[in-house]
Amino acid sequence: DMGGHDTYMHKEIHEQAEAVDRVLRGRIDDRFSTVHLGGLNLDARDARAVRRVKILGCGTSYHAGQIGAQMIEELARIPADAEPASEFRYRNAVVDPDTLYIAVSQSGETYDVLAAVQELKRKGARVLGIVNVVGSAIAREADGGMYVHAGPEVCVVSTKCFTNTCVAFALLALHLGRTRDLSVRDGKRIIEGLRKLPAQIAEMLEQEEDVKKLAAQYADARSMLFIGRVRGYPVAREASLKLKEVSYIHAEAYPASELKHGPLALIEPALPTVAIVPDDDLLEKNRAAMEEIKARSGQILAVAHQEQEKADHTIVVPKNEDELDPILMGIPLQLLAYHTALALGRDIDKPRNLAKSVTVE
Ligand code: M6R
């Protein structure tokens, strides 16, 4: 049942305010400015003993893991990184007992992720699952974890589950932070930010008509470049994946900081750039990157917290806390991918060559 929407993708994009509300529900502890995550099976002493965090997932779940890794580093100050599970499982990785491994999967059935979890457990590692489908293989195999409560996701292209997984990571990062050195004040600040998300998502989705008009302008591009740095970079990567899988337009994501080391050579009027420009301490650096692109007659669509004069168009996203901004910045880019695909007449819920869950090698 599409509930009045023409595609599941559209329906699922519009379910996000409600979905985020669900992942937060019952978990926030205002008294201690932290969150309760009952299913983690990780007591405060275990949490303090974690020396590193390694996040494994594929596709969109891997990108949510990259955002999650940054949140864990920022809020808990634990070194963290994400890697495609499909790579990890084939490289005879060093498995370290002081590392907390986290497997991320919407379906909970992706074979590459499941195989990575099994290999880790065989080597005695502790593995948590951040999973959407309750009772799925990865959820059962993990030592503990969190459900992301996005609700059923039907479209092959993941949207609401990405957003909810990022929010789940914010909760985990806050929890790990508060067992360590994150202050009560910062804990409160993040909690307030999390509570603002559903209304801000709804506000963002009200701009759909504007995004649709922009999508019409870019739909004839043969290729698009997505740039961002630090917090904005995984957002750029996810937006690039969204666009290519649903519209079949080639897209590439690059750190804005790396432009001058190569990709600047590609800039010309026929290659539009989408720039992720959060209002954080890298704003001036991002403006400088946009200037470099403009100087070479590149078109720019900025996703930012205020109008960007260097850009041809700006999608203005409501501001939250710096650490949580990537969550909101992903949403207009889902709409951009959706409306580009719609303008091109693509099979939105079932893009060619793809399956919702990849349960084979
Ligand atoms: O079910 P999972 O989260 O484990 O799936 C992982 C990827 O196959 C998935 O995210 C894929 O990249 C989607 N088509 C993205 O929209």
Short mmCIF file of C-alpha atoms and ligand atoms in Angstrom, two decimals:
data_model
loop_
_atom_site.label_atom_id
_atom_site.label_comp_id
_atom_site.label_asym_id
_atom_site.label_seq_id
_atom_site.Cartn_x
_atom_site.Cartn_y
_atom_site.Cartn_z
CA ASP A 1 0.00 0.00 0.00
CA MET A 2 1.57 3.24 -1.15
CA GLY A 3 -0.78 5.45 0.85
CA GLY A 4 -1.40 7.93 -1.95
CA HIS A 5 2.21 8.06 -3.17
CA ASP A 6 3.19 6.97 -6.69
CA THR A 7 6.26 5.07 -5.59
CA TYR A 8 7.56 3.49 -2.40
CA MET A 9 10.63 5.70 -2.62
CA HIS A 10 8.46 8.80 -2.40
CA LYS A 11 6.42 7.32 0.43
CA GLU A 12 9.52 6.30 2.36
CA ILE A 13 11.18 9.70 1.93
CA HIS A 14 8.05 11.26 3.40
CA GLU A 15 7.93 8.85 6.35
CA GLN A 16 11.21 10.09 7.76
CA ALA A 17 10.00 12.52 10.40
CA GLU A 18 7.87 9.78 11.89
CA ALA A 19 10.61 7.18 11.53
CA VAL A 20 13.14 9.36 13.36
CA ASP A 21 10.64 9.90 16.11
CA ARG A 22 10.47 6.10 16.52
CA VAL A 23 14.23 5.54 16.76
CA LEU A 24 14.40 8.16 19.53
CA ARG A 25 11.33 7.00 21.43
CA GLY A 26 11.91 5.62 24.92
CA ARG A 27 15.69 5.89 24.66
CA ILE A 28 16.49 9.38 25.97
CA ASP A 29 17.43 9.80 29.63
CA ASP A 30 17.16 13.50 30.49
CA ARG A 31 18.22 12.97 34.08
CA PHE A 32 21.73 11.91 33.10
CA SER A 33 21.79 13.51 29.63
CA THR A 34 22.37 10.16 28.01
CA VAL A 35 20.45 7.39 26.28
CA HIS A 36 19.47 3.88 27.27
CA LEU A 37 20.19 1.22 24.72
CA GLY A 38 19.03 -1.96 26.40
CA GLY A 39 19.95 -4.41 23.68
CA LEU A 40 23.61 -3.45 23.37
CA ASN A 41 24.76 -5.96 26.00
CA LEU A 42 27.61 -3.62 26.78
CA ASP A 43 27.85 -2.40 30.38
CA ALA A 44 29.63 0.81 31.35
CA ARG A 45 32.84 -1.06 32.08
CA ASP A 46 32.78 -2.80 28.68
CA ALA A 47 32.02 0.53 27.03
CA ARG A 48 35.01 2.15 28.70
CA ALA A 49 37.30 -0.68 27.65
CA VAL A 50 36.64 -0.08 23.95
CA ARG A 51 39.82 1.27 22.31
CA ARG A 52 38.61 1.45 18.72
CA VAL A 53 35.39 1.12 16.77
CA LYS A 54 35.24 -0.54 13.36
CA ILE A 55 32.00 -0.26 11.40
CA LEU A 56 31.13 -2.64 8.57
CA GLY A 57 28.31 -2.41 6.04
CA CYS A 58 27.64 -2.23 2.30
CA GLY A 59 26.27 0.50 0.06
CA THR A 60 24.11 2.99 1.87
CA SER A 61 24.62 1.23 5.20
CA TYR A 62 28.38 1.69 4.76
CA HIS A 63 27.83 5.42 4.20
CA ALA A 64 25.67 5.64 7.33
CA GLY A 65 28.58 3.89 9.06
CA GLN A 66 30.98 6.59 7.86
CA ILE A 67 28.75 9.23 9.39
CA GLY A 68 28.49 7.07 12.51
CA ALA A 69 32.26 6.73 12.79
CA GLN A 70 32.63 10.51 12.75
CA MET A 71 29.96 10.92 15.40
CA ILE A 72 31.68 8.35 17.63
CA GLU A 73 35.03 10.08 17.24
CA GLU A 74 33.55 13.49 17.88
CA LEU A 75 31.30 12.66 20.82
CA ALA A 76 33.10 9.73 22.46
CA ARG A 77 36.66 10.48 21.28
CA ILE A 78 37.18 6.82 20.38
CA PRO A 79 39.07 6.25 17.12
CA ALA A 80 36.48 4.93 14.68
CA ASP A 81 36.22 4.14 11.00
CA ALA A 82 33.94 2.39 8.53
CA GLU A 83 34.86 -0.07 5.82
CA PRO A 84 32.79 -1.95 3.24
CA ALA A 85 32.05 -5.35 4.80
CA SER A 86 32.56 -6.83 1.34
CA GLU A 87 36.22 -5.74 1.42
CA PHE A 88 36.86 -6.48 5.07
CA ARG A 89 35.86 -10.11 4.82
CA TYR A 90 38.35 -10.86 2.05
CA ARG A 91 41.48 -9.20 3.40
CA ASN A 92 42.33 -11.33 6.41
CA ALA A 93 41.92 -8.27 8.64
CA VAL A 94 43.66 -8.04 12.01
CA VAL A 95 40.98 -8.68 14.60
CA ASP A 96 41.70 -6.91 17.83
CA PRO A 97 40.00 -7.80 21.14
CA ASP A 98 39.83 -4.13 22.25
CA THR A 99 37.95 -3.07 19.14
CA LEU A 100 34.18 -2.89 19.10
CA TYR A 101 32.89 -4.10 15.74
CA ILE A 102 29.55 -2.83 14.45
CA ALA A 103 27.72 -4.44 11.54
CA VAL A 104 25.18 -2.19 9.80
CA SER A 105 22.39 -3.49 7.59
CA GLN A 106 18.85 -2.50 6.69
CA SER A 107 17.77 -6.01 5.73
CA GLY A 108 20.00 -7.83 8.19
CA GLU A 109 20.53 -10.39 5.43
CA THR A 110 23.31 -8.95 3.26
CA TYR A 111 25.64 -11.88 2.79
CA ASP A 112 28.89 -9.90 2.78
CA VAL A 113 27.97 -8.34 6.13
CA LEU A 114 26.82 -11.63 7.63
CA ALA A 115 30.02 -13.36 6.51
CA ALA A 116 32.10 -10.57 8.07
CA VAL A 117 30.19 -10.96 11.35
CA GLN A 118 30.70 -14.73 11.34
CA GLU A 119 34.41 -14.36 10.66
CA LEU A 120 34.74 -11.80 13.47
CA LYS A 121 32.90 -13.99 15.94
CA ARG A 122 35.03 -16.97 14.98
CA LYS A 123 38.03 -14.87 15.95
CA GLY A 124 36.50 -13.96 19.31
CA ALA A 125 35.54 -10.34 18.58
CA ARG A 126 32.57 -8.52 20.07
CA VAL A 127 30.13 -7.52 17.33
CA LEU A 128 27.09 -5.27 17.61
CA GLY A 129 24.41 -5.04 14.96
CA ILE A 130 22.65 -1.86 13.83
CA VAL A 131 19.84 -3.39 11.85
CA ASN A 132 16.35 -2.51 10.64
CA VAL A 133 14.66 -5.87 10.15
CA VAL A 134 13.85 -7.44 13.51
CA GLY A 135 15.03 -11.02 13.94
CA SER A 136 17.09 -11.00 10.71
CA ALA A 137 20.23 -13.11 10.31
CA ILE A 138 22.69 -10.35 11.28
CA ALA A 139 20.56 -9.32 14.27
CA ARG A 140 20.59 -12.93 15.48
CA GLU A 141 24.29 -13.45 14.87
CA ALA A 142 25.44 -10.26 16.68
CA ASP A 143 26.26 -10.15 20.41
CA GLY A 144 23.88 -7.23 20.85
CA GLY A 145 22.86 -4.08 19.11
CA MET A 146 20.16 -1.63 18.23
CA TYR A 147 17.19 -1.76 15.96
CA VAL A 148 16.79 1.36 13.87
CA HIS A 149 12.97 1.18 13.73
CA ALA A 150 12.66 2.73 10.27
CA GLY A 151 9.70 0.47 9.53
CA PRO A 152 9.48 -1.67 6.38
CA GLU A 153 11.51 -0.29 3.48
CA VAL A 154 10.29 -1.60 0.11
CA CYS A 155 12.07 0.55 -2.47
CA VAL A 156 15.42 -0.94 -3.53
CA VAL A 157 16.90 2.51 -3.00
CA SER A 158 17.37 3.04 0.73
CA THR A 159 16.25 6.40 2.14
CA LYS A 160 14.49 6.36 5.50
CA CYS A 161 16.67 3.55 6.76
CA PHE A 162 19.79 5.60 6.01
CA THR A 163 18.45 8.51 8.03
CA ASN A 164 17.38 6.34 10.94
CA THR A 165 20.69 4.49 10.98
CA CYS A 166 22.51 7.82 11.24
CA VAL A 167 20.26 8.76 14.17
CA ALA A 168 20.92 5.36 15.78
CA PHE A 169 24.65 6.09 15.50
CA ALA A 170 24.13 9.48 17.13
CA LEU A 171 22.45 7.72 20.05
CA LEU A 172 25.27 5.20 20.33
CA ALA A 173 27.91 7.95 20.10
CA LEU A 174 26.12 9.90 22.83
CA HIS A 175 25.92 6.79 25.01
CA LEU A 176 29.62 5.96 24.53
CA GLY A 177 30.50 9.63 25.05
CA ARG A 178 28.61 9.87 28.32
CA THR A 179 30.34 6.76 29.71
CA ARG A 180 33.57 8.65 28.98
CA ASP A 181 34.30 12.36 28.84
CA LEU A 182 31.36 13.95 27.09
CA SER A 183 30.02 16.62 29.46
CA VAL A 184 26.44 16.82 30.73
CA ARG A 185 26.20 20.08 28.84
CA ASP A 186 27.22 18.54 25.54
CA GLY A 187 24.97 15.57 26.24
CA LYS A 188 22.04 17.99 26.68
CA ARG A 189 22.99 19.88 23.56
CA ILE A 190 22.95 16.69 21.47
CA ILE A 191 19.66 15.53 23.01
CA GLU A 192 18.04 18.86 22.17
CA GLY A 193 19.36 18.55 18.64
CA LEU A 194 18.00 15.03 18.28
CA ARG A 195 14.59 16.14 19.48
CA LYS A 196 14.48 18.88 16.85
CA LEU A 197 15.13 16.47 13.98
CA PRO A 198 11.58 15.28 13.18
CA ALA A 199 10.20 18.82 12.83
CA GLN A 200 13.24 19.90 10.82
CA ILE A 201 12.84 16.92 8.50
CA ALA A 202 9.20 17.88 7.94
CA GLU A 203 10.30 21.45 7.23
CA MET A 204 12.88 20.17 4.75
CA LEU A 205 10.34 18.05 2.91
CA GLU A 206 8.13 21.10 2.40
CA GLN A 207 10.74 22.32 -0.06
CA GLU A 208 10.08 19.39 -2.37
CA GLU A 209 8.65 21.55 -5.20
CA ASP A 210 11.82 23.66 -5.29
CA VAL A 211 14.03 20.59 -5.37
CA LYS A 212 11.88 19.16 -8.14
CA LYS A 213 12.50 22.27 -10.26
CA LEU A 214 16.23 21.99 -9.68
CA ALA A 215 16.17 18.30 -10.57
CA ALA A 216 14.56 19.18 -13.92
CA GLN A 217 17.49 21.49 -14.63
CA TYR A 218 20.12 18.86 -13.93
CA ALA A 219 18.38 15.83 -15.43
CA ASP A 220 20.19 16.14 -18.75
CA ALA A 221 23.64 16.05 -17.17
CA ARG A 222 25.76 13.07 -18.22
CA SER A 223 27.70 13.15 -14.99
CA MET A 224 27.64 15.01 -11.68
CA LEU A 225 30.26 15.69 -9.05
CA PHE A 226 29.38 15.69 -5.34
CA ILE A 227 31.78 17.37 -2.95
CA GLY A 228 31.96 17.81 0.78
CA ARG A 229 34.54 17.71 3.47
CA VAL A 230 34.75 15.93 6.83
CA ARG A 231 31.11 15.83 7.99
CA GLY A 232 29.89 16.66 4.50
CA TYR A 233 31.92 14.03 2.67
CA PRO A 234 29.93 10.90 3.54
CA VAL A 235 26.77 12.90 2.71
CA ALA A 236 28.27 13.58 -0.73
CA ARG A 237 29.07 9.88 -1.16
CA GLU A 238 25.58 8.79 -0.23
CA ALA A 239 23.99 11.44 -2.49
CA SER A 240 26.17 10.28 -5.37
CA LEU A 241 25.12 6.65 -4.83
CA LYS A 242 21.44 7.66 -4.63
CA LEU A 243 21.62 9.59 -7.88
CA LYS A 244 23.40 6.89 -9.83
CA GLU A 245 21.31 3.96 -8.69
CA VAL A 246 17.94 5.55 -9.32
CA SER A 247 18.59 7.92 -12.28
CA TYR A 248 21.52 6.04 -13.94
CA ILE A 249 23.40 9.33 -14.23
CA HIS A 250 27.06 8.84 -13.52
CA ALA A 251 28.07 10.57 -10.31
CA GLU A 252 31.25 10.77 -8.35
CA ALA A 253 31.84 11.96 -4.82
CA TYR A 254 35.07 13.63 -3.86
CA PRO A 255 36.38 15.38 -0.76
CA ALA A 256 36.30 19.10 -1.58
CA SER A 257 39.79 19.28 -0.10
CA GLU A 258 41.10 16.96 -2.85
CA LEU A 259 39.74 18.96 -5.81
CA LYS A 260 43.01 20.61 -6.64
CA HIS A 261 44.76 17.24 -6.53
CA GLY A 262 43.00 16.07 -9.66
CA PRO A 263 39.25 16.41 -10.24
CA LEU A 264 39.45 20.16 -10.91
CA ALA A 265 40.63 19.10 -14.38
CA LEU A 266 37.09 17.82 -15.06
CA ILE A 267 35.31 21.08 -14.29
CA GLU A 268 33.49 22.64 -17.23
CA PRO A 269 29.92 23.89 -17.77
CA ALA A 270 28.67 20.39 -18.65
CA LEU A 271 29.73 18.87 -15.31
CA PRO A 272 27.53 20.24 -12.51
CA THR A 273 28.74 20.04 -8.93
CA VAL A 274 26.61 19.51 -5.85
CA ALA A 275 28.45 21.02 -2.89
CA ILE A 276 27.59 20.03 0.67
CA VAL A 277 28.30 23.15 2.70
CA PRO A 278 27.38 22.90 6.37
CA ASP A 279 27.76 25.98 8.51
CA ASP A 280 30.64 24.63 10.58
CA ASP A 281 34.29 25.57 10.95
CA LEU A 282 34.99 24.50 7.37
CA LEU A 283 32.48 26.91 5.79
CA GLU A 284 35.15 29.29 4.47
CA LYS A 285 37.14 26.38 3.03
CA ASN A 286 34.04 25.15 1.24
CA ARG A 287 33.33 28.61 -0.12
CA ALA A 288 36.85 28.72 -1.50
CA ALA A 289 36.28 25.38 -3.24
CA MET A 290 33.09 26.72 -4.82
CA GLU A 291 35.03 29.74 -6.02
CA GLU A 292 37.58 27.46 -7.70
CA ILE A 293 34.74 25.69 -9.51
CA LYS A 294 33.03 28.94 -10.54
CA ALA A 295 36.32 30.27 -11.89
CA ARG A 296 36.25 27.31 -14.31
CA SER A 297 32.63 27.94 -15.34
CA GLY A 298 31.26 24.96 -13.41
CA GLN A 299 27.64 25.06 -12.30
CA ILE A 300 27.06 24.63 -8.57
CA LEU A 301 24.11 23.48 -6.54
CA ALA A 302 24.87 24.06 -2.86
CA VAL A 303 23.19 22.32 0.05
CA ALA A 304 23.81 24.70 2.90
CA HIS A 305 22.37 26.47 5.92
CA GLN A 306 22.14 29.81 4.17
CA GLU A 307 22.16 31.03 0.55
CA GLN A 308 25.62 30.61 -0.98
CA GLU A 309 26.54 33.46 -3.30
CA LYS A 310 29.14 31.39 -5.14
CA ALA A 311 26.51 28.79 -6.05
CA ASP A 312 24.00 28.98 -8.91
CA HIS A 313 21.34 27.53 -6.62
CA THR A 314 21.17 26.78 -2.92
CA ILE A 315 18.94 24.35 -1.09
CA VAL A 316 18.68 25.78 2.42
CA VAL A 317 18.58 23.13 5.15
CA PRO A 318 17.54 23.89 8.76
CA LYS A 319 20.55 24.14 11.09
CA ASN A 320 20.95 21.66 13.92
CA GLU A 321 24.04 20.89 16.03
CA ASP A 322 27.19 20.56 13.90
CA GLU A 323 27.54 16.85 14.72
CA LEU A 324 23.96 16.12 13.60
CA ASP A 325 23.85 18.29 10.47
CA PRO A 326 24.81 15.44 8.09
CA ILE A 327 21.51 13.73 8.90
CA LEU A 328 19.39 16.62 7.60
CA MET A 329 21.63 17.40 4.66
CA GLY A 330 21.04 13.95 3.19
CA ILE A 331 17.30 14.51 2.82
CA PRO A 332 17.09 17.09 0.00
CA LEU A 333 19.60 14.95 -1.90
CA GLN A 334 17.24 11.98 -1.72
CA LEU A 335 14.59 14.26 -3.24
CA LEU A 336 17.03 15.39 -5.90
CA ALA A 337 17.78 11.79 -6.90
CA TYR A 338 14.09 10.93 -6.83
CA HIS A 339 12.94 13.83 -9.01
CA THR A 340 15.83 13.40 -11.44
CA ALA A 341 14.84 9.75 -11.91
CA LEU A 342 11.19 10.73 -12.27
CA ALA A 343 12.03 13.33 -14.92
CA LEU A 344 13.97 10.64 -16.81
CA GLY A 345 11.15 8.11 -16.53
CA ARG A 346 13.17 5.55 -14.56
CA ASP A 347 11.81 2.52 -12.74
CA ILE A 348 12.22 4.15 -9.36
CA ASP A 349 11.37 1.38 -6.93
CA LYS A 350 13.26 -1.29 -8.87
CA PRO A 351 16.28 0.17 -10.63
CA ARG A 352 17.76 -2.12 -13.27
CA ASN A 353 20.32 -4.72 -12.18
CA LEU A 354 19.74 -4.22 -8.45
CA ALA A 355 18.08 -6.24 -5.68
CA LYS A 356 16.80 -5.00 -2.34
CA SER A 357 18.98 -7.37 -0.38
CA VAL A 358 22.05 -9.01 -1.74
CA THR A 359 22.01 -12.41 -0.09
CA VAL A 360 24.60 -13.99 -2.37
CA GLU A 361 28.42 -13.74 -2.51
O1 M6R B 1 20.21 -4.33 3.61
P1 M6R B 1 21.54 -3.64 3.65
O2 M6R B 1 21.52 -2.35 4.37
O3 M6R B 1 22.62 -4.56 4.22
O4 M6R B 1 21.92 -3.39 2.14
C1 M6R B 1 23.17 -2.90 1.79
C2 M6R B 1 23.21 -2.37 0.36
O5 M6R B 1 22.98 -3.43 -0.55
C3 M6R B 1 22.18 -1.26 0.13
O6 M6R B 1 22.34 -0.21 1.00
C4 M6R B 1 22.24 -0.73 -1.31
O7 M6R B 1 23.43 -0.01 -1.52
C5 M6R B 1 21.00 0.11 -1.59
N1 M6R B 1 20.49 -0.17 -2.89
C6 M6R B 1 21.25 1.59 -1.44
O8 M6R B 1 20.17 2.40 -1.79
#
